[in-house]
Structure formats: structure tokens, C-alpha cells
Short mmCIF file of C-alpha atoms and ligand atoms in Angstrom, two decimals:
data_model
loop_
_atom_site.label_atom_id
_atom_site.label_comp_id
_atom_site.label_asym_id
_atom_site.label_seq_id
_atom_site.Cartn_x
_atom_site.Cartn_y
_atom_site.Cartn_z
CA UNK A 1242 18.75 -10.95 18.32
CA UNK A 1243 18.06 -14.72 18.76
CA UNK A 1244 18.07 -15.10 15.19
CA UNK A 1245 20.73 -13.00 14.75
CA UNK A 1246 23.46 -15.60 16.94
CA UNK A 1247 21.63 -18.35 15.30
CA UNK A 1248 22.68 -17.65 12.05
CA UNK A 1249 26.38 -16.63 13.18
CA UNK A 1250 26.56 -20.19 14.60
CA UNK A 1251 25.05 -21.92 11.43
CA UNK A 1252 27.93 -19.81 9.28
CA UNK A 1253 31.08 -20.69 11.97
CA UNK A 1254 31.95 -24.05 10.86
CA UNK A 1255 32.87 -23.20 7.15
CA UNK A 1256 35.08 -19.98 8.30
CA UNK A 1257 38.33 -22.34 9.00
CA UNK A 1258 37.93 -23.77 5.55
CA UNK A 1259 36.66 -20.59 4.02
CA UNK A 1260 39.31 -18.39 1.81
CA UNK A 1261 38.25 -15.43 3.44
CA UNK A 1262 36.96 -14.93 6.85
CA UNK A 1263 33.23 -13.81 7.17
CA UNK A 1264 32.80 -10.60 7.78
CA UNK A 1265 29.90 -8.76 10.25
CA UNK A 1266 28.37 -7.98 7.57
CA UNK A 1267 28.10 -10.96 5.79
CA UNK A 1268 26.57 -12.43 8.95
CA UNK A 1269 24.06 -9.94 8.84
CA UNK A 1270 23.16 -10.77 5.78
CA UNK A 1271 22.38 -14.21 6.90
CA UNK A 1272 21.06 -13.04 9.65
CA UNK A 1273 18.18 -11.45 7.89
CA UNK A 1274 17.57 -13.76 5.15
CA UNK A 1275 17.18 -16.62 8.10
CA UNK A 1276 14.75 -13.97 10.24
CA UNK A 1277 12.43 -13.77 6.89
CA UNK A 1278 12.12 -17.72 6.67
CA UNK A 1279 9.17 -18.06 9.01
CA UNK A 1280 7.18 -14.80 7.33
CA UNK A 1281 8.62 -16.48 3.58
CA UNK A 1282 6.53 -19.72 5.07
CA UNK A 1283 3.71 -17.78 5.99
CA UNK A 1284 2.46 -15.89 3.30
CA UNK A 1285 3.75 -17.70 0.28
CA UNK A 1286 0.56 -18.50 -1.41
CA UNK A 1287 -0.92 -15.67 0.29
CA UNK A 1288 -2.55 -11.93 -0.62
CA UNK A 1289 -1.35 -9.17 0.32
CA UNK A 1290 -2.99 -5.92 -0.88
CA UNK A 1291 -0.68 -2.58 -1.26
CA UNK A 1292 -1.90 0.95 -1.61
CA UNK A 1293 0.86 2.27 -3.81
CA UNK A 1294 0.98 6.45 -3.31
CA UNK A 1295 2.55 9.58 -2.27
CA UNK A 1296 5.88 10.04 -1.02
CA UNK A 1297 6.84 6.44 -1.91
CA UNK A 1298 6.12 7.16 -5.47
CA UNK A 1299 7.49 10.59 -5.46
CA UNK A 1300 11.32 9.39 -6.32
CA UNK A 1301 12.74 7.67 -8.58
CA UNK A 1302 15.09 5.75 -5.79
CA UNK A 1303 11.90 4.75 -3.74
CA UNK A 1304 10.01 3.97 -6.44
CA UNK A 1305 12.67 1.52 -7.31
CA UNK A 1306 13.07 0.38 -4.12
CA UNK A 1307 8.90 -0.31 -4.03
CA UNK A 1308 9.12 -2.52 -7.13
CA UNK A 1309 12.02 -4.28 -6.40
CA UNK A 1310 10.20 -4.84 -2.82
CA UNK A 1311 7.18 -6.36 -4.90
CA UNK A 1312 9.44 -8.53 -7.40
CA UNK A 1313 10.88 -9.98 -4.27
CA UNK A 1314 7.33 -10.97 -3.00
CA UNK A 1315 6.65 -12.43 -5.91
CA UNK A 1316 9.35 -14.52 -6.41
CA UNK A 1317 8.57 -16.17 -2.92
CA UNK A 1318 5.48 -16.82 -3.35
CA UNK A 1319 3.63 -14.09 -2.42
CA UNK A 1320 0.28 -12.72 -4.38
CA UNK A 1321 0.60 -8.96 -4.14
CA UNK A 1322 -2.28 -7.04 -5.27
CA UNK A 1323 -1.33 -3.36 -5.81
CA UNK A 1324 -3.73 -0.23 -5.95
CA UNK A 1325 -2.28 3.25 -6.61
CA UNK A 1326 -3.51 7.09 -6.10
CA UNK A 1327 -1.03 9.55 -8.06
CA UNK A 1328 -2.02 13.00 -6.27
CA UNK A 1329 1.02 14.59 -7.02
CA UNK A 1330 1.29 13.78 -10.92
CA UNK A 1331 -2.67 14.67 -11.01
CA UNK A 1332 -1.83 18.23 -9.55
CA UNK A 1333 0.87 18.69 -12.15
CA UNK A 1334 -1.30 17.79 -14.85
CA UNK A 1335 -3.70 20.01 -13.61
CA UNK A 1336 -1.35 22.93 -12.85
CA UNK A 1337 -0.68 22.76 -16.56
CA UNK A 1338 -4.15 23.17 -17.47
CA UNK A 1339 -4.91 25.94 -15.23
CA UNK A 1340 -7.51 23.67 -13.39
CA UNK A 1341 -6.81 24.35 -9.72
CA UNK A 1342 -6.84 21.67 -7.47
CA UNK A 1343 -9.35 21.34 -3.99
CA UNK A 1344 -9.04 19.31 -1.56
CA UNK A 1345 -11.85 18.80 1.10
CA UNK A 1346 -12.32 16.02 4.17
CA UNK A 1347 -8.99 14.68 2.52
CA UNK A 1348 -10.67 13.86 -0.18
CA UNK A 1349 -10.28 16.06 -3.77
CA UNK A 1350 -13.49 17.84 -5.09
CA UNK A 1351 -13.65 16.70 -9.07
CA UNK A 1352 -15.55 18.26 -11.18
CA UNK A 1353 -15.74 17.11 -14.80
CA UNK A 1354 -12.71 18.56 -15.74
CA UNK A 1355 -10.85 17.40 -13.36
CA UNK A 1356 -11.70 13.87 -13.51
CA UNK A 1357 -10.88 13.78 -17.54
CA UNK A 1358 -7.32 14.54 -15.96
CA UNK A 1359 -7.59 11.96 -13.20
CA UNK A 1360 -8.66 9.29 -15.18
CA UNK A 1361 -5.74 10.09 -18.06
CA UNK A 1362 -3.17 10.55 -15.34
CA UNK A 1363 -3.93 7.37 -13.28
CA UNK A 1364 -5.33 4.83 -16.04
CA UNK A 1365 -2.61 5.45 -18.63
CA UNK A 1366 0.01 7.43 -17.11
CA UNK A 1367 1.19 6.46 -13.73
CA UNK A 1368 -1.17 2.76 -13.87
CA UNK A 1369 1.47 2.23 -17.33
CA UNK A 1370 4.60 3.48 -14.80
CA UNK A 1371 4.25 0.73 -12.00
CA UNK A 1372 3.59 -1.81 -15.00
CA UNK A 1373 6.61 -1.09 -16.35
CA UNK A 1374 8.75 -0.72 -13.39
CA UNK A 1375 7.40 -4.67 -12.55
CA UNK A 1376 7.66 -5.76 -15.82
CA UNK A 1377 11.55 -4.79 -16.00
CA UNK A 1378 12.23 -6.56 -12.95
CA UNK A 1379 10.43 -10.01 -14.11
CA UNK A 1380 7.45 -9.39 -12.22
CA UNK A 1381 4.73 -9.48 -14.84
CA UNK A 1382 2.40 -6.83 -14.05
CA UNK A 1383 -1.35 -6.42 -15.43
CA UNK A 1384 -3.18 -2.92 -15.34
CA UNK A 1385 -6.57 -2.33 -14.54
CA UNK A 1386 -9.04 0.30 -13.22
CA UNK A 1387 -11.46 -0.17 -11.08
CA UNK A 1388 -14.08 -0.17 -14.42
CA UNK A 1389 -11.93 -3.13 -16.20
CA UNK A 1390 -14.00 -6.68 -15.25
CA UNK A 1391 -16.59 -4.29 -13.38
CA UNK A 1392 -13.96 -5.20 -10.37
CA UNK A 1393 -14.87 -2.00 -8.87
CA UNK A 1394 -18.40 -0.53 -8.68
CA UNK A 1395 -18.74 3.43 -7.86
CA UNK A 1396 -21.27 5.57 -6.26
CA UNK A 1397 -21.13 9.45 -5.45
CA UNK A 1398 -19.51 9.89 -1.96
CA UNK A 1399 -21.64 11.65 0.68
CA UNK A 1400 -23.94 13.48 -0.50
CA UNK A 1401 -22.28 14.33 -4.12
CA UNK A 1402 -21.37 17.91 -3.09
CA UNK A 1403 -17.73 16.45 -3.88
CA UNK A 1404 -18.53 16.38 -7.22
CA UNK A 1405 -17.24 13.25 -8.97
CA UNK A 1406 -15.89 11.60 -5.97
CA UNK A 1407 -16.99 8.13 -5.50
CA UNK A 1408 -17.18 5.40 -3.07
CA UNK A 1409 -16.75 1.65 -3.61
CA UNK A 1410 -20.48 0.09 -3.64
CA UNK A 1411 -19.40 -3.18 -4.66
CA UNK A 1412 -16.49 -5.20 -5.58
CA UNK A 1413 -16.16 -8.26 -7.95
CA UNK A 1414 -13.05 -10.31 -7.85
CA UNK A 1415 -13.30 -12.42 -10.58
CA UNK A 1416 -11.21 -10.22 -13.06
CA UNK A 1417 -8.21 -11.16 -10.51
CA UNK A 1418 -8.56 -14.63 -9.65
CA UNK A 1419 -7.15 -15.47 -13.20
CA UNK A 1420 -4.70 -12.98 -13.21
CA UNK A 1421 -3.07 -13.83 -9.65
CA UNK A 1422 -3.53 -17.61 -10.91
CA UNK A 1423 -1.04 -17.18 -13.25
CA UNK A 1424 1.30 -15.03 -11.50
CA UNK A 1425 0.44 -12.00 -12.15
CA UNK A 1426 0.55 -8.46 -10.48
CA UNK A 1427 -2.39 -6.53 -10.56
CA UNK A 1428 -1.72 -3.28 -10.69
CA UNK A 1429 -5.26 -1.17 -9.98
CA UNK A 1430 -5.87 2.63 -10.58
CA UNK A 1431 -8.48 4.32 -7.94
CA UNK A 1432 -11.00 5.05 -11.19
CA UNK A 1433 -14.55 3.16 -10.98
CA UNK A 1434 -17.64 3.84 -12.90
CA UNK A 1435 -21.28 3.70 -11.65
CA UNK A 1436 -23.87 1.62 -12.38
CA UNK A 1437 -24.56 3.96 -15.19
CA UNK A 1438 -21.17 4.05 -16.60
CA UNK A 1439 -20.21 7.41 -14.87
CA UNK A 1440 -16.51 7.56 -13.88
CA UNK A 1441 -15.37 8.30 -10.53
CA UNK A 1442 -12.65 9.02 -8.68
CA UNK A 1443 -11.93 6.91 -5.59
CA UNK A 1444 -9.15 7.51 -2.72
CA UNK A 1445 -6.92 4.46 -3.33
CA UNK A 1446 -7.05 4.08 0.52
CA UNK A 1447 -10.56 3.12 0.25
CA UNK A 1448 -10.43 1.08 -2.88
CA UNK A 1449 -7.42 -1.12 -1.54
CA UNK A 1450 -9.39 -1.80 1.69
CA UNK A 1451 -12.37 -2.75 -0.19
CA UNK A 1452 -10.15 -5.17 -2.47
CA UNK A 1453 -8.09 -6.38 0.84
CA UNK A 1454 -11.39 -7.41 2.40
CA UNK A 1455 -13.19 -8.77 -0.91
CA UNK A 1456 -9.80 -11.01 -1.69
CA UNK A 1457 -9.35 -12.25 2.23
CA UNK A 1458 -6.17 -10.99 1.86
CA UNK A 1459 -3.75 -11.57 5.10
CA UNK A 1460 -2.41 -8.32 5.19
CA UNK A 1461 -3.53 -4.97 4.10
CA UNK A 1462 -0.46 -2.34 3.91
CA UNK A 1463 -0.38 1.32 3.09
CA UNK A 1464 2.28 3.30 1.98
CA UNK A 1465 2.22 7.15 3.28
CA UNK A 1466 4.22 9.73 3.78
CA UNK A 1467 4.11 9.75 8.02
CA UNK A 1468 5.61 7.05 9.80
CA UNK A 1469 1.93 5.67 10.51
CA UNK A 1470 -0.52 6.80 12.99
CA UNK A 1471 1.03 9.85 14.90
CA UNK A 1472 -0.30 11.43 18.62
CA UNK A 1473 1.14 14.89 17.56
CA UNK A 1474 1.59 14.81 14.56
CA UNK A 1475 4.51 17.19 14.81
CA UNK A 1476 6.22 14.33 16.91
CA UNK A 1477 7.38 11.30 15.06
CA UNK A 1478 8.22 9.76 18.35
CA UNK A 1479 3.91 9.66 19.20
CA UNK A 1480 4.16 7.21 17.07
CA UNK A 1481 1.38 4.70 17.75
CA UNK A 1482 2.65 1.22 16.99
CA UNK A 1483 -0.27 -1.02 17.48
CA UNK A 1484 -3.71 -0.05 18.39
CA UNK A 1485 -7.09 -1.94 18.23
CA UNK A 1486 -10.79 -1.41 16.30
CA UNK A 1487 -11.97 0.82 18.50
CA UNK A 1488 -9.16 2.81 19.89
CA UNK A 1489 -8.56 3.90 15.97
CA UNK A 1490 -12.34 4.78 15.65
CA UNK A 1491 -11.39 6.62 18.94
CA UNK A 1492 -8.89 8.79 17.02
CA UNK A 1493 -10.97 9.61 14.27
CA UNK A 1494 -13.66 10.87 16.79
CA UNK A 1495 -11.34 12.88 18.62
CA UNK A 1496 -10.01 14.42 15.73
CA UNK A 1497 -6.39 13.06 16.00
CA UNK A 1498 -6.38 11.53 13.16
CA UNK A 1499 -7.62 14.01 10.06
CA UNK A 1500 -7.44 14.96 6.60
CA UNK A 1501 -5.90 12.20 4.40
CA UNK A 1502 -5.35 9.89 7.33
CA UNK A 1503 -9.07 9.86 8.00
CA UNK A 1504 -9.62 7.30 4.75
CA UNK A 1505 -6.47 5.10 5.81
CA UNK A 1506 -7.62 4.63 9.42
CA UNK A 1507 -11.13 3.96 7.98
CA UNK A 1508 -10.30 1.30 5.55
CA UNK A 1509 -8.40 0.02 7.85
CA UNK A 1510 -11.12 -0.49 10.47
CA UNK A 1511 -13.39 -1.93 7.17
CA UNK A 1512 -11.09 -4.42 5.92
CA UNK A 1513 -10.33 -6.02 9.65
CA UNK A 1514 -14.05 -5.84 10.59
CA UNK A 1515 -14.93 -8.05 7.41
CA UNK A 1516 -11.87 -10.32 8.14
CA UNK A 1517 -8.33 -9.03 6.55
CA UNK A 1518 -5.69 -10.47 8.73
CA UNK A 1519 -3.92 -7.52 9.55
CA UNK A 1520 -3.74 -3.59 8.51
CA UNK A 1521 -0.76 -1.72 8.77
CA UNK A 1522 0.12 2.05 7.51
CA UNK A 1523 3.93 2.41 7.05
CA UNK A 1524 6.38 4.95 6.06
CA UNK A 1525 6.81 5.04 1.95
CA UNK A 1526 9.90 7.37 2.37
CA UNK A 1527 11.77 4.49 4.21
CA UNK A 1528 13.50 2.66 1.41
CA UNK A 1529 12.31 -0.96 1.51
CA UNK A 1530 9.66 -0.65 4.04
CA UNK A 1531 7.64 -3.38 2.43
CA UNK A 1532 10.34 -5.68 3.02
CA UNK A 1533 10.88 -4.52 6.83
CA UNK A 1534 6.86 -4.80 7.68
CA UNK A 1535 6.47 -8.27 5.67
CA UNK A 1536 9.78 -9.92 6.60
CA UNK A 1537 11.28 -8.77 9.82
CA UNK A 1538 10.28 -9.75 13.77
CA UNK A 1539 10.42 -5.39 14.16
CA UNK A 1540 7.82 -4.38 11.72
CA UNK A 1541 7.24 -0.68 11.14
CA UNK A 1542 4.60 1.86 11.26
CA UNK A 1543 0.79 1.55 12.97
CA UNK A 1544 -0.50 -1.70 12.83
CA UNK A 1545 -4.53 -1.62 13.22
CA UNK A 1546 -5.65 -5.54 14.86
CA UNK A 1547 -9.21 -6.64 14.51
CA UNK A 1548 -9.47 -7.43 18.39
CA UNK A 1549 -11.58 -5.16 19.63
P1 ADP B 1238 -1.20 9.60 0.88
O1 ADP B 1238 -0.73 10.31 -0.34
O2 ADP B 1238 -0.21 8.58 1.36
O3 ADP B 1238 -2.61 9.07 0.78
P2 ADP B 1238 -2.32 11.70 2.59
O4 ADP B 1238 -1.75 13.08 2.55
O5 ADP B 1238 -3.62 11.47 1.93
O6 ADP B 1238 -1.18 10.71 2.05
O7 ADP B 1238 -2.47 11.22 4.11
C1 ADP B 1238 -1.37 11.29 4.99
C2 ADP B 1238 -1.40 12.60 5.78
O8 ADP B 1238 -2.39 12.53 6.82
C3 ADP B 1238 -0.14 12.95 6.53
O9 ADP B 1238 0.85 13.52 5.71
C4 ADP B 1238 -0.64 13.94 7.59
O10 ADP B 1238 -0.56 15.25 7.09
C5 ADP B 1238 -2.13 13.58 7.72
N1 ADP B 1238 -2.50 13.19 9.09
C6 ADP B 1238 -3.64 13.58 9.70
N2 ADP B 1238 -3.72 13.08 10.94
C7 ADP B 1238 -2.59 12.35 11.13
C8 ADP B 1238 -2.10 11.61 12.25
N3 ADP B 1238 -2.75 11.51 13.41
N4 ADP B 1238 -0.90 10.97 12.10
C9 ADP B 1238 -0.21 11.07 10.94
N5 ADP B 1238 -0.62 11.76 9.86
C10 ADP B 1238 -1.81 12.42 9.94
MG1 MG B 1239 -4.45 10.16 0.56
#
């Protein structure tokens, strides 16, 4: 609100000399361009890692609205790193080909079938998509998997009765330090091979935490299809705005938080216990949520703090 009258002041002197008169909306307008200045300040120069997924991705409007919400970050200053999932596209690919799709502890069983179609779908379909997308708004995106510079490496999840579901054993940077050096988007699929060269398929969640907190990056943000951590989640108003380390371990025990928000909440907890500024889950199906959580005083969604 401060900023709000602030701005309206800074715009009053011209409106006597001005051919039109200002409108509320204009002031608005200034209004929120002069809020974002401090967060602009902030993290120009700075990482911020994106898990890129479900509902956000689901239309073509959001989608839009997610790359023009990255072009924007760029052209402040702003090193995004981006890691996707593509559930929905996978299942269609796999409807296709009569391979049915499981899903267990949030997490999708893969057998070797179904990772042939994982690894086609997310390394050269939808990876190629968000490329694109950047690319046509003059962000200049690079695509990688977790395999490409060995910047992911995998190992079976669990106890491998998941089939080829992996876990991220190790991650190795140095593929992106040239890439963001130059101003470049890294755009990362959830696919990492083994030691041995096996591919595996990783929840993005998990991979985006372990590249947040192997980067230092000052904010770690996921995209979703709630409008972050929810009570009940039947309620949108349980809404949980802000909650520390162990109150979210706290959820996961009780079993409020489960199924596919069980590997958000996690990574979460990961990338703020080895020193990621900030986690946040947001609402993909709000247009522009990036923009809201990065550049307003509000924010949006469940924001996890390392204080514990
Ligand atoms: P994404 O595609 O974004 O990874 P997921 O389906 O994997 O989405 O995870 C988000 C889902 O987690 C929600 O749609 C919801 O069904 C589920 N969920 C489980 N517990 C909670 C909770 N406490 N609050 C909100 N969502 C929850
Ligand atoms: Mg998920």
C-alpha cells in the first residue's frame, strides 16, 4: 500500500502537463513496477531454480504466461535454472501404447517400457517445448538431461521395487556454470543415468532441489497444481503460508501432506537444510505466479524457511 501512494506521488507532477490525465490504472502499473525494484536489486545476478510441471504446463495460456515469466527474469538479471516433469504428456504417450500407467508413494513405477517413453517424452519432446517457447521470446534456452555433463547422477530409489525410478546420488554443476555464464537458460529433464549408464527416471521435485542446493541458489520455487501446502486439502483457505523445517517434516509424519506433495515438501526440507535461501511451492494455474512470488511484498503459496 505504501508503495502503492509512493508511486502515485512520484507520477502527480507530470499530470498538469500531461495530454491525458493518468488513469488508476496506469498508476498501478507504476505501482508495481516500483514494488519489484527492491526484489529486481536483489536477485539480479542471482539463481533461482524452477520445477517446471503439471497444471502450469497443461495450457497453452499458462505455459505462455511461465515463459514469458522466465524471459522477464532474465532480462533483469536473474539466472533461472529450470527443471521439468511432463506426467501428463508421458501418460498420453503411454495411453497410446497400451502401457498403463502406476503410480505408487507419488512416485510412478517404470518398468523398461515405460522409461523408453519417459525418456522420449521428456528429453526430446516436452525438454524441445520449453526450449522453444524461451527461445521465441529472446531468452536463449539450452536443453539438457540429467545424463548430459554427468550433471545428474542416478541410483534406484528405495529398494528398486519401483522399478526404474531413481534418486539423485550426486550432482555436478559444471555443465551449467558455462551455460548460465553466458546467459543462458538451462532447461533440465528429470532423466539421469547410473553409474553404469542405466537411465532413470527422477521426480523433477527431487532433481530441482538437488540442483537448488548444489548451485546455492537463493530461491527454490515449485510450480503445482494446489495453491501450496494445504491443512484439508479440500479447503484452499488451510492454506499454510509459511511454515518452518520441522513443522513440514511434521506434516509429512502426520500424513497431511501425501502422495505427490510428499517429494515437494521433502526437497524442500533438503535444499534449505544444505543452504538454499528460500523454498516456496506455488500455484502453476495462477497466471504469472512466478512474477507474484519473485517480485511482489504478498508472495503466494507455502513458503518452507530453514529456521528451525
Ligand atoms: P506436480 O505435477 O506439480 O508434481 P503432484 O500431483 O505430483 O503435482 O503433487 C501435487 C498434489 O499433491 C496435489 O494435487 C494434491 O493432490 C497432493 N497433496 C497431497 N497432500 C497435499 C497437501 N497437504 N496439500 C496440497 N496438496 C496435497
Ligand atoms: Mg509430482
Amino acid at each position: 500500500m505504501e508503495s502503492a501512494k509512493s508511486a502515485a506521488a512520484l507520477v502527480e507532477p507530470c499530470q498538469t502537463n500531461s495530454a491525458r490525465r493518468l488513469t488508476e490504472d496506469d498508476s498501478l502499473r507504476v505501482s508495481v513496477l516500483s514494488e519489484a525494484l527492491p526484489y529486481i536489486q536483489r536477485f539480479s545476478g542471482r539463481r533461482i531454480v524452477i520445477k517446471y510441471g503439471g497444471a502450469a504446463m497443461a495450457h497453452a495460456n499458462l505455459q505462455e504466461a511461465v515463459f514469458r515469466d522466465l524471459a522477464l527474469l532474465v532480462s533483469v538479471g536473474v539466472e533461472p535454472v529450470v527443471v521439468h516433469g511432463g506426467g501428463p504428456e508421458i501418460n498420453q504417450w503411454l495411453e497410446r501404447l497400451e502401457i498403463p500407467a502406476q503410480f505408487r508413494d507419488g512416485l510412478r513405477v517404470t518398468d523398461a517400457d515405460t522409461m523408453d517413453v519417459v525418456e522420449m517424452v521428456l528429453v526430446g519432446r516436452v525438454n524441445k517445448q520449453i526450449v522453444n517457447g524461451l527461445n521465441q521470446l529472446g531468452a536463449k534456452a539450452v536443453g539438457l538431461s540429467g545424463s548430459d555433463g554427468s550433471l545428474v547422477e542416478a541410483r534406484p530409489w528405495g529398494d528398486g521395487s519401483h522399478g526404474l525410478v531413481g534418486d539423485v546420488a550426486r550432482v555436478n554443476t559444471d555443465v551449467l556454470e558455462p551455460i548460465l555464464a553466458k546467459g543462458y537458460v538451462p532447461v533440465i529433464s528429470s532423466v539421469a543415468a547410473t553409474v553404469e549408464g542405466c537411465s532413470h527416471n527422477i521426480n523433477a521435485d527431487t532433481v530441482a532441489g538437488e540442483i537448488a542446493a548444489a548451485l546455492q541458489a537463493e530461491k527454490l520455487i515449485l510450480l503445482t497444481d494446489t495453491p501450496g501446502i494445504l491443512l484439508d486439502r479440500d479447503d484452499p483457505s488451510s492454506l499454510v503460508h509459511q511454515l518452518r523445517l520441522s513443522e513440514a517434516r511434521q506434516l509429512i509424519t502426520e500424513g497431511v501432506v501425501t502422495g505427490g506433495m510428499t517429494p515437494k515438501t521433502e526437497c524442500c526440507i533438503r535444499a534449505l537444510a544444505q543452504g538454499v535461501g528460500a523454498a516456496h511451492i506455488i500455484d502453476g494455474r495462477v497466471p504469472h505466479a512466478l512474477l507474484l512470488e519473485v517480485f511482489t511484498d504478498a508472495g503466494i503459496g507455502t513458503m518452507v524457511v530453514g529456521r528451525s
